[in-house]
Structures are given as structure tokens and as C-alpha cells.
Amino acid sequence: MRTFGAVHQALREHAGLSREEFGDLVRFSKHTVASVELGRRMPDAVYVDRAEGVTGNTGALRKALPTVVRQPGLATWFRKWARLEATAITLYTYECRLIPGLLQTEAYARTLFTNQLPPLDDEQIEAQWVARAERQQLLRERPNTAFGFILEEHLFRRRTGGVDVTWELIDHVLEIAELRNVEIQIMPTVQETHAGLDGPVQLLETPDNQRFAYCEGQESGQFIADPKVVSMLQMRYARMRSQALTLRDSTSLLQRMRGDL
């Protein structure tokens, strides 16, 4: 991705444009432009098409895109979603199996990688962590993107990796929850009505105001573009927001769980 970013920057500078000016023309923020040029973000096809138009339609960026999307450390079925995730204006996640990748600490993530079956070698584990750490920069580098997370209480109570790993994880989640563009809610274990019993889901909105959903299972992921299905999943997520603890109560619960370790 760094090579792609360097080519992108050279073409932009040749056109005599600042990152902010370029961002205005392609209708993406200057932060996204910077992230692409620094090799931190995978551009999607819409971004590349617009960038080609601004830089003279040389074809260089379009031809280089296939090499960027083959990023090691990301599952094949997840890569399309990851490209959209990198430029989304809203991104909402409900998770009942494990802490979402965007919120994981290195110790927590490496615990998951180490216990994966079939086993991963050291190089594969490292590639997966690097890819995950790069994705996590979205939270801080896209301050105008709204991130929402609904997490089941038992994800913390399970103590994946042990007490020290869980302690660090809760501290990290509490820190992320302080960001102005991030909302984290906890779904309590005792909950008589629950709109998310069909499983985890991710929802996003693109800069063009298109809405998509993604549901992941074992060794597979389902990308959902059908507006009717996406609308139904959005209704379920909205209901879960009302069923989960408030932001303040979620923070209080996390602090209590940390104290109980």
C-alpha cells in the first residue's frame, strides 16, 4: 500500500493540488487522502475512479488497485468490507462472540491468533496483527465518521487471555469510548428482550450515502447490499441501542468489571 500511496502522492503533486484541494475534488476528506498516501488505508473503487479523473486518467491508480486489495492479514471474504470501512461516514457494529477488531488490544488479538485452528505460524500472526492495527487507526484518523459499538457484557466477563489481558482491554475500551466520534454500549447479560439474537452484524454508510451490511461466521462473511435486508438490519440495530445500557451506564459497568478482576 505504501507504493500505491507514493504513486498517488506524486500524481497529486504533479497536478499542483494540496491534500485538502484534492480531497474536495474527489469528495473525500483530506484525512482520507493522507491515509491513502501514507499507506494506511485501502482506497475503494469509487475513490480510485475519482482520483483518476483528477490526475489526468493515466490509468496508473486503477491498474495498481488490484495489488493493494491483496493485503496480507485480511481474510479474503473481508477485504471488500474493509475497503468500504476505510471511507465510511458511519460504521455500527454489534458483536456477541468476541471484542471487535477495531477495539482489540495487541495482547487480546494475539491471544485469538495464537489459539486459532488450524494453527498460524509466527509470520501469519504478525501479518494479522499489523493489518488489524492499521484498521484501528480509523477511529482516530476519521473524526468525522460516527462509530457505534454494542458489545455483550459476557465478552469481558469471559477473561479471554487472562486477567491482565482483560484489564488492559477494558482500559483500552474505556479510552476509546472517550473519543467524540465513538459510542460504546454494553448489552447486559440479563436482558429479557434482545433484537440481536440472530447474531453479529456490521452496518455502514458510504460518502455517497449508500448503505451496506456485513455478517461474519466461521470461515465466511456475507456482504449484504439488498436495501430491504439492510433496512431490516438497521431496524434491529436501532432496537438494540434502546435495549443496551446507556453510554454512561456502559462506562460505569466496564469500570466495575475492571475493579472486580
Coordinates of N, CA and C in Angstrom, one line a residue, residues 37-202:
E37 N -2.1 8.0 1.0 CA -0.7 8.3 0.6 C 0.3 7.8 1.6
L38 N -0.1 7.6 2.8 CA 0.9 7.1 3.8 C 0.8 5.6 3.9
G39 N 0.0 5.0 3.1 CA -0.1 3.5 3.0 C -0.9 2.9 4.2
R40 N -1.8 3.7 4.8 CA -2.5 3.2 6.0 C -3.9 2.8 5.6
R41 N -4.4 3.2 4.5 CA -5.8 2.8 4.1 C -5.8 2.2 2.7
M42 N -6.7 1.3 2.5 CA -7.0 0.7 1.2 C -8.1 1.6 0.5
P43 N -7.8 2.2 -0.6 CA -8.8 3.0 -1.3 C -9.8 2.1 -1.9
D44 N -11.1 2.5 -2.0 CA -12.1 1.7 -2.7 C -12.1 2.1 -4.2
A45 N -13.0 1.4 -4.9 CA -13.0 1.7 -6.4 C -13.5 3.1 -6.7
V46 N -14.5 3.6 -5.9 CA -15.0 4.9 -6.1 C -14.0 6.0 -5.9
Y47 N -13.2 5.8 -4.9 CA -12.1 6.8 -4.6 C -11.1 6.8 -5.8
V48 N -10.7 5.6 -6.3 CA -9.7 5.5 -7.3 C -10.3 6.1 -8.6
D49 N -11.5 5.8 -8.9 CA -12.1 6.4 -10.2 C -12.1 7.9 -10.2
R50 N -12.4 8.5 -9.0 CA -12.4 9.9 -8.9 C -11.0 10.5 -9.0
A51 N -10.1 9.8 -8.3 CA -8.7 10.2 -8.3 C -8.1 10.2 -9.7
E52 N -8.5 9.2 -10.5 CA -8.0 9.1 -11.9 C -8.5 10.3 -12.6
G53 N -9.7 10.7 -12.5 CA -10.2 11.8 -13.2 C -9.5 13.1 -12.8
V54 N -9.1 13.3 -11.6 CA -8.4 14.5 -11.1 C -7.0 14.5 -11.6
T55 N -6.4 13.3 -11.7 CA -4.9 13.2 -12.1 C -4.7 12.9 -13.6
G56 N -5.7 13.1 -14.4 CA -5.4 13.0 -15.8 C -5.8 11.7 -16.5
N57 N -6.4 10.8 -15.7 CA -6.8 9.5 -16.3 C -5.6 8.7 -16.9
T58 N -4.6 8.7 -16.1 CA -3.4 7.9 -16.6 C -3.6 6.4 -16.6
G59 N -4.5 6.0 -15.7 CA -4.7 4.5 -15.5 C -3.8 3.9 -14.5
A60 N -2.8 4.7 -14.0 CA -1.8 4.2 -13.0 C -2.5 3.7 -11.7
L61 N -3.4 4.5 -11.2 CA -4.0 4.1 -9.9 C -5.0 3.0 -10.1
R62 N -5.7 3.0 -11.2 CA -6.7 1.9 -11.5 C -6.0 0.6 -11.6
K63 N -4.8 0.6 -12.3 CA -4.1 -0.7 -12.5 C -3.4 -1.2 -11.3
A64 N -3.1 -0.2 -10.4 CA -2.4 -0.6 -9.1 C -3.4 -1.1 -8.1
L65 N -4.6 -0.8 -8.2 CA -5.6 -1.1 -7.2 C -5.6 -2.6 -6.8
P66 N -5.6 -3.6 -7.8 CA -5.7 -5.0 -7.5 C -4.6 -5.4 -6.6
T67 N -3.4 -4.8 -6.7 CA -2.3 -5.2 -5.9 C -2.5 -4.7 -4.4
V68 N -3.2 -3.7 -4.3 CA -3.5 -3.1 -2.9 C -4.4 -4.0 -2.2
V69 N -5.5 -4.4 -2.8 CA -6.5 -5.2 -2.1 C -6.1 -6.5 -1.7
R70 N -5.0 -7.0 -2.2 CA -4.5 -8.3 -1.7 C -3.6 -8.1 -0.5
Q71 N -4.1 -7.5 0.5 CA -3.3 -7.1 1.7 C -3.3 -8.4 2.6
P72 N -2.0 -8.8 3.0 CA -1.9 -9.9 3.9 C -2.5 -9.6 5.2
G73 N -3.0 -10.6 5.9 CA -3.6 -10.4 7.2 C -5.1 -10.2 7.2
L74 N -5.7 -10.0 6.1 CA -7.1 -9.8 6.0 C -7.7 -11.0 5.3
A75 N -8.7 -11.6 5.8 CA -9.4 -12.7 5.2 C -10.0 -12.3 3.9
T76 N -9.9 -13.2 2.9 CA -10.4 -12.9 1.5 C -11.8 -12.4 1.5
W77 N -12.7 -13.0 2.3 CA -14.1 -12.6 2.3 C -14.3 -11.3 3.0
F78 N -13.3 -10.7 3.7 CA -13.5 -9.5 4.5 C -13.0 -8.3 3.7
R79 N -12.2 -8.5 2.6 CA -11.5 -7.4 2.0 C -12.4 -6.4 1.4
K80 N -13.5 -6.8 0.8 CA -14.4 -5.8 0.2 C -15.0 -4.9 1.3
W81 N -15.4 -5.5 2.4 CA -15.9 -4.7 3.5 C -14.8 -3.8 4.0
A82 N -13.6 -4.2 4.1 CA -12.5 -3.4 4.7 C -12.3 -2.2 3.8
R83 N -12.4 -2.3 2.5 CA -12.3 -1.2 1.6 C -13.4 -0.1 1.9
L84 N -14.6 -0.6 2.0 CA -15.7 0.3 2.3 C -15.6 0.9 3.7
E85 N -15.1 0.1 4.7 CA -14.9 0.6 6.0 C -14.0 1.8 6.1
A86 N -13.0 1.7 5.2 CA -11.9 2.8 5.3 C -12.4 4.2 4.9
T87 N -13.6 4.3 4.3 CA -14.1 5.6 3.9 C -15.5 5.8 4.3
A88 N -16.0 4.9 5.2 CA -17.4 5.1 5.6 C -17.6 6.3 6.4
I89 N -18.8 6.9 6.4 CA -19.2 8.0 7.2 C -19.9 7.6 8.5
T90 N -20.5 6.4 8.5 CA -21.0 5.8 9.7 C -20.6 4.3 9.7
L91 N -20.3 3.8 10.9 CA -20.0 2.4 11.0 C -20.5 1.9 12.3
Y92 N -21.4 1.0 12.3 CA -22.0 0.4 13.5 C -21.8 -1.1 13.6
T93 N -21.5 -1.5 14.8 CA -21.1 -2.9 15.0 C -21.8 -3.5 16.2
Y94 N -22.5 -4.6 16.0 CA -23.0 -5.4 17.2 C -22.2 -6.7 17.2
E95 N -21.7 -7.1 18.4 CA -20.9 -8.3 18.5 C -21.2 -9.1 19.7
C96 N -21.4 -10.4 19.6 CA -21.7 -11.2 20.7 C -20.7 -12.4 20.9
R97 N -19.7 -12.4 20.0 CA -18.7 -13.6 20.1 C -17.4 -13.2 20.6
L98 N -16.9 -12.0 20.2 CA -15.6 -11.5 20.7 C -15.5 -10.0 20.5
I99 N -14.5 -9.4 21.1 CA -14.4 -7.9 21.0 C -14.0 -7.6 19.6
P100 N -14.7 -6.7 18.9 CA -14.5 -6.3 17.5 C -13.0 -5.9 17.3
G101 N -12.5 -6.2 16.1 CA -11.1 -5.9 15.8 C -10.7 -4.5 16.0
L102 N -11.6 -3.6 15.7 CA -11.3 -2.1 15.9 C -11.1 -1.7 17.3
L103 N -11.5 -2.6 18.3 CA -11.4 -2.2 19.7 C -10.4 -3.1 20.4
Q104 N -9.8 -4.1 19.7 CA -8.9 -5.1 20.4 C -7.5 -4.5 20.8
T105 N -7.0 -4.9 21.9 CA -5.6 -4.6 22.2 C -4.7 -5.6 21.5
E106 N -3.4 -5.3 21.4 CA -2.5 -6.3 20.8 C -2.5 -7.6 21.5
A107 N -2.5 -7.6 22.9 CA -2.4 -8.8 23.7 C -3.7 -9.6 23.4
Y108 N -4.8 -9.0 23.4 CA -6.1 -9.7 23.2 C -6.1 -10.3 21.8
A109 N -5.7 -9.5 20.8 CA -5.7 -10.0 19.4 C -4.7 -11.2 19.2
R110 N -3.5 -11.1 19.8 CA -2.6 -12.2 19.7 C -3.0 -13.4 20.4
T111 N -3.8 -13.3 21.5 CA -4.4 -14.5 22.1 C -5.3 -15.2 21.2
L112 N -6.1 -14.4 20.4 CA -7.0 -15.0 19.4 C -6.3 -15.7 18.3
F113 N -5.2 -15.0 17.8 CA -4.4 -15.6 16.7 C -3.7 -16.9 17.2
T114 N -3.2 -16.8 18.4 CA -2.4 -18.0 18.9 C -3.2 -19.2 19.0
N115 N -4.5 -19.0 19.4 CA -5.4 -20.1 19.6 C -6.2 -20.5 18.4
Q116 N -5.9 -19.9 17.3 CA -6.7 -20.2 16.1 C -6.4 -21.6 15.5
L117 N -7.4 -22.3 15.0 CA -7.2 -23.6 14.4 C -7.7 -23.6 12.9
P118 N -6.9 -24.2 12.0 CA -5.6 -24.7 12.2 C -4.6 -23.6 12.6
P119 N -3.5 -24.0 13.3 CA -2.6 -23.1 13.9 C -1.9 -22.2 12.8
L120 N -1.6 -20.9 13.2 CA -0.9 -20.0 12.4 C 0.6 -20.0 12.8
D121 N 1.4 -19.7 11.8 CA 2.8 -19.6 12.2 C 3.1 -18.1 12.6
D122 N 4.3 -17.8 13.0 CA 4.6 -16.5 13.6 C 4.4 -15.4 12.5
E123 N 4.8 -15.7 11.3 CA 4.7 -14.7 10.2 C 3.2 -14.4 10.0
Q124 N 2.4 -15.4 10.0 CA 0.9 -15.2 9.7 C 0.3 -14.4 10.9
I125 N 0.7 -14.7 12.1 CA 0.2 -14.0 13.3 C 0.6 -12.5 13.2
E126 N 1.9 -12.2 12.8 CA 2.3 -10.9 12.7 C 1.6 -10.1 11.7
A127 N 1.3 -10.8 10.5 CA 0.6 -10.1 9.4 C -0.8 -9.8 9.8
Q128 N -1.4 -10.7 10.6 CA -2.8 -10.4 11.0 C -2.8 -9.2 12.0
W129 N -1.9 -9.2 12.9 CA -1.9 -8.1 13.9 C -1.6 -6.7 13.2
V130 N -0.6 -6.7 12.3 CA -0.3 -5.5 11.5 C -1.6 -5.0 10.8
A131 N -2.3 -5.9 10.1 CA -3.5 -5.5 9.4 C -4.5 -4.9 10.3
R132 N -4.7 -5.6 11.5 CA -5.7 -5.1 12.5 C -5.3 -3.8 13.1
A133 N -4.0 -3.6 13.4 CA -3.6 -2.3 14.0 C -3.8 -1.2 13.0
E134 N -3.6 -1.4 11.7 CA -3.8 -0.4 10.7 C -5.3 0.0 10.6
R135 N -6.1 -1.0 10.7 CA -7.6 -0.7 10.6 C -8.0 0.1 11.8
Q136 N -7.4 -0.1 13.0 CA -7.8 0.6 14.2 C -7.5 2.1 14.1
Q137 N -6.6 2.5 13.2 CA -6.3 3.9 13.1 C -7.5 4.7 12.6
L138 N -8.5 4.0 12.0 CA -9.7 4.6 11.5 C -10.4 5.4 12.6
L139 N -10.4 4.9 13.8 CA -11.1 5.5 14.9 C -10.6 6.9 15.2
R140 N -9.3 7.1 15.1 CA -8.7 8.4 15.4 C -8.4 9.3 14.2
E141 N -8.3 8.7 13.1 CA -7.9 9.4 11.9 C -9.2 9.9 11.1
R142 N -10.3 9.4 11.4 CA -11.6 9.8 10.8 C -12.5 10.4 11.8
P143 N -12.2 11.6 12.3 CA -13.0 12.2 13.4 C -14.4 12.5 13.0
N144 N -14.7 12.6 11.6 CA -16.0 12.9 11.2 C -16.8 11.7 10.9
T145 N -16.3 10.5 11.1 CA -17.0 9.3 10.9 C -17.6 8.9 12.3
A146 N -18.9 8.5 12.3 CA -19.5 8.1 13.5 C -19.4 6.6 13.7
F147 N -18.8 6.2 14.8 CA -18.6 4.7 15.1 C -19.5 4.4 16.3
G148 N -20.2 3.3 16.1 CA -21.0 2.8 17.3 C -20.8 1.3 17.5
F149 N -20.7 0.9 18.7 CA -20.5 -0.5 19.1 C -21.5 -0.9 20.2
I150 N -22.1 -2.0 20.0 CA -22.9 -2.6 21.0 C -22.2 -4.0 21.3
L151 N -21.8 -4.1 22.6 CA -21.0 -5.3 22.9 C -21.7 -6.1 24.1
E152 N -21.7 -7.4 24.0 CA -22.3 -8.2 25.0 C -21.4 -8.1 26.3
E153 N -22.1 -8.0 27.4 CA -21.3 -8.0 28.7 C -20.4 -9.2 28.9
H154 N -20.9 -10.4 28.4 CA -20.1 -11.6 28.7 C -18.7 -11.6 27.9
L155 N -18.6 -10.7 26.9 CA -17.3 -10.7 26.2 C -16.2 -10.3 27.1
F156 N -16.5 -9.5 28.1 CA -15.4 -9.0 29.1 C -15.4 -10.0 30.2
R157 N -16.5 -10.5 30.6 CA -16.5 -11.5 31.8 C -15.8 -12.8 31.4
R158 N -15.7 -13.1 30.2 CA -15.0 -14.4 29.8 C -13.5 -14.4 30.1
R159 N -12.9 -13.2 30.2 CA -11.5 -13.0 30.5 C -10.6 -13.7 29.5
T160 N -10.9 -13.5 28.3 CA -10.0 -14.1 27.2 C -8.6 -13.7 27.4
G161 N -7.6 -14.6 27.5 CA -6.2 -14.3 27.6 C -5.8 -14.1 29.1
G162 N -6.8 -14.1 30.0 CA -6.4 -14.0 31.4 C -6.8 -12.6 32.0
V163 N -6.5 -12.5 33.3 CA -6.9 -11.2 34.0 C -6.1 -10.0 33.5
D164 N -4.8 -10.1 33.3 CA -4.1 -9.0 32.8 C -4.5 -8.5 31.5
V165 N -4.7 -9.4 30.6 CA -5.2 -9.1 29.2 C -6.5 -8.4 29.3
T166 N -7.4 -8.9 30.1 CA -8.8 -8.3 30.2 C -8.7 -6.9 30.8
W167 N -7.9 -6.8 31.8 CA -7.7 -5.5 32.5 C -7.3 -4.4 31.5
E168 N -6.2 -4.8 30.7 CA -5.7 -3.9 29.7 C -6.8 -3.6 28.6
L169 N -7.6 -4.6 28.3 CA -8.6 -4.5 27.3 C -9.7 -3.5 27.7
I170 N -10.2 -3.6 29.0 CA -11.2 -2.7 29.5 C -10.7 -1.3 29.5
D171 N -9.4 -1.1 30.0 CA -8.8 0.2 30.0 C -8.8 0.8 28.6
H172 N -8.5 0.0 27.6 CA -8.4 0.5 26.2 C -9.8 0.8 25.7
V173 N -10.8 0.0 26.0 CA -12.1 0.3 25.5 C -12.7 1.6 26.2
L174 N -12.4 1.8 27.4 CA -12.8 3.0 28.1 C -12.1 4.2 27.5
E175 N -10.9 4.1 27.1 CA -10.2 5.2 26.5 C -10.8 5.5 25.1
I176 N -11.1 4.5 24.3 CA -11.7 4.7 23.0 C -13.1 5.3 23.2
A177 N -13.8 5.0 24.2 CA -15.1 5.5 24.5 C -15.1 7.0 24.7
E178 N -14.0 7.5 25.1 CA -13.9 9.0 25.3 C -13.8 9.8 24.0
L179 N -13.5 9.1 22.9 CA -13.5 9.8 21.6 C -14.8 10.4 21.2
R180 N -14.9 11.6 20.7 CA -16.1 12.2 20.4 C -16.9 11.5 19.3
N181 N -16.3 10.8 18.4 CA -16.9 10.1 17.3 C -17.2 8.7 17.6
V182 N -17.1 8.2 18.8 CA -17.3 6.8 19.2 C -18.3 6.6 20.3
E183 N -19.2 5.7 20.1 CA -20.2 5.4 21.1 C -20.1 3.9 21.4
I184 N -19.9 3.5 22.7 CA -19.8 2.1 23.1 C -20.9 1.8 24.1
Q185 N -21.8 0.9 23.8 CA -22.8 0.5 24.7 C -22.6 -1.0 25.0
I186 N -23.0 -1.4 26.3 CA -22.9 -2.7 26.7 C -24.3 -3.3 26.8
M187 N -24.5 -4.5 26.2 CA -25.8 -5.2 26.3 C -25.7 -6.1 27.5
P188 N -26.5 -5.9 28.6 CA -26.3 -6.6 29.8 C -26.7 -8.1 29.6
T189 N -26.0 -9.0 30.4 CA -26.3 -10.4 30.3 C -27.7 -10.8 30.6
V190 N -28.3 -10.1 31.6 CA -29.7 -10.3 31.9 C -30.5 -9.3 31.1
Q191 N -31.2 -9.8 30.0 CA -31.9 -8.9 29.1 C -33.1 -9.7 28.6
E192 N -34.3 -9.3 29.0 CA -35.5 -10.1 28.7 C -35.8 -10.0 27.2
T193 N -35.6 -8.9 26.6 CA -35.8 -8.7 25.1 C -34.6 -8.3 24.4
H194 N -34.3 -8.9 23.3 CA -33.0 -8.7 22.6 C -33.2 -8.8 21.1
A195 N -33.0 -7.7 20.4 CA -33.2 -7.7 18.9 C -32.1 -8.3 18.1
G196 N -31.0 -8.7 18.8 CA -29.8 -9.2 18.1 C -29.6 -10.7 18.2
L197 N -30.6 -11.4 18.5 CA -30.4 -12.9 18.8 C -30.0 -13.7 17.5
D198 N -30.1 -13.1 16.4 CA -29.7 -13.8 15.1 C -28.2 -13.7 14.9
G199 N -27.5 -12.9 15.7 CA -26.0 -12.9 15.6 C -25.5 -11.5 15.3
P200 N -24.1 -11.5 15.2 CA -23.4 -10.2 15.0 C -23.7 -9.6 13.6
V201 N -23.6 -8.3 13.6 CA -23.8 -7.5 12.3 C -23.0 -6.3 12.3
Q202 N -22.6 -5.9 11.1 CA -22.0 -4.6 10.9 C -22.7 -3.8 9.9

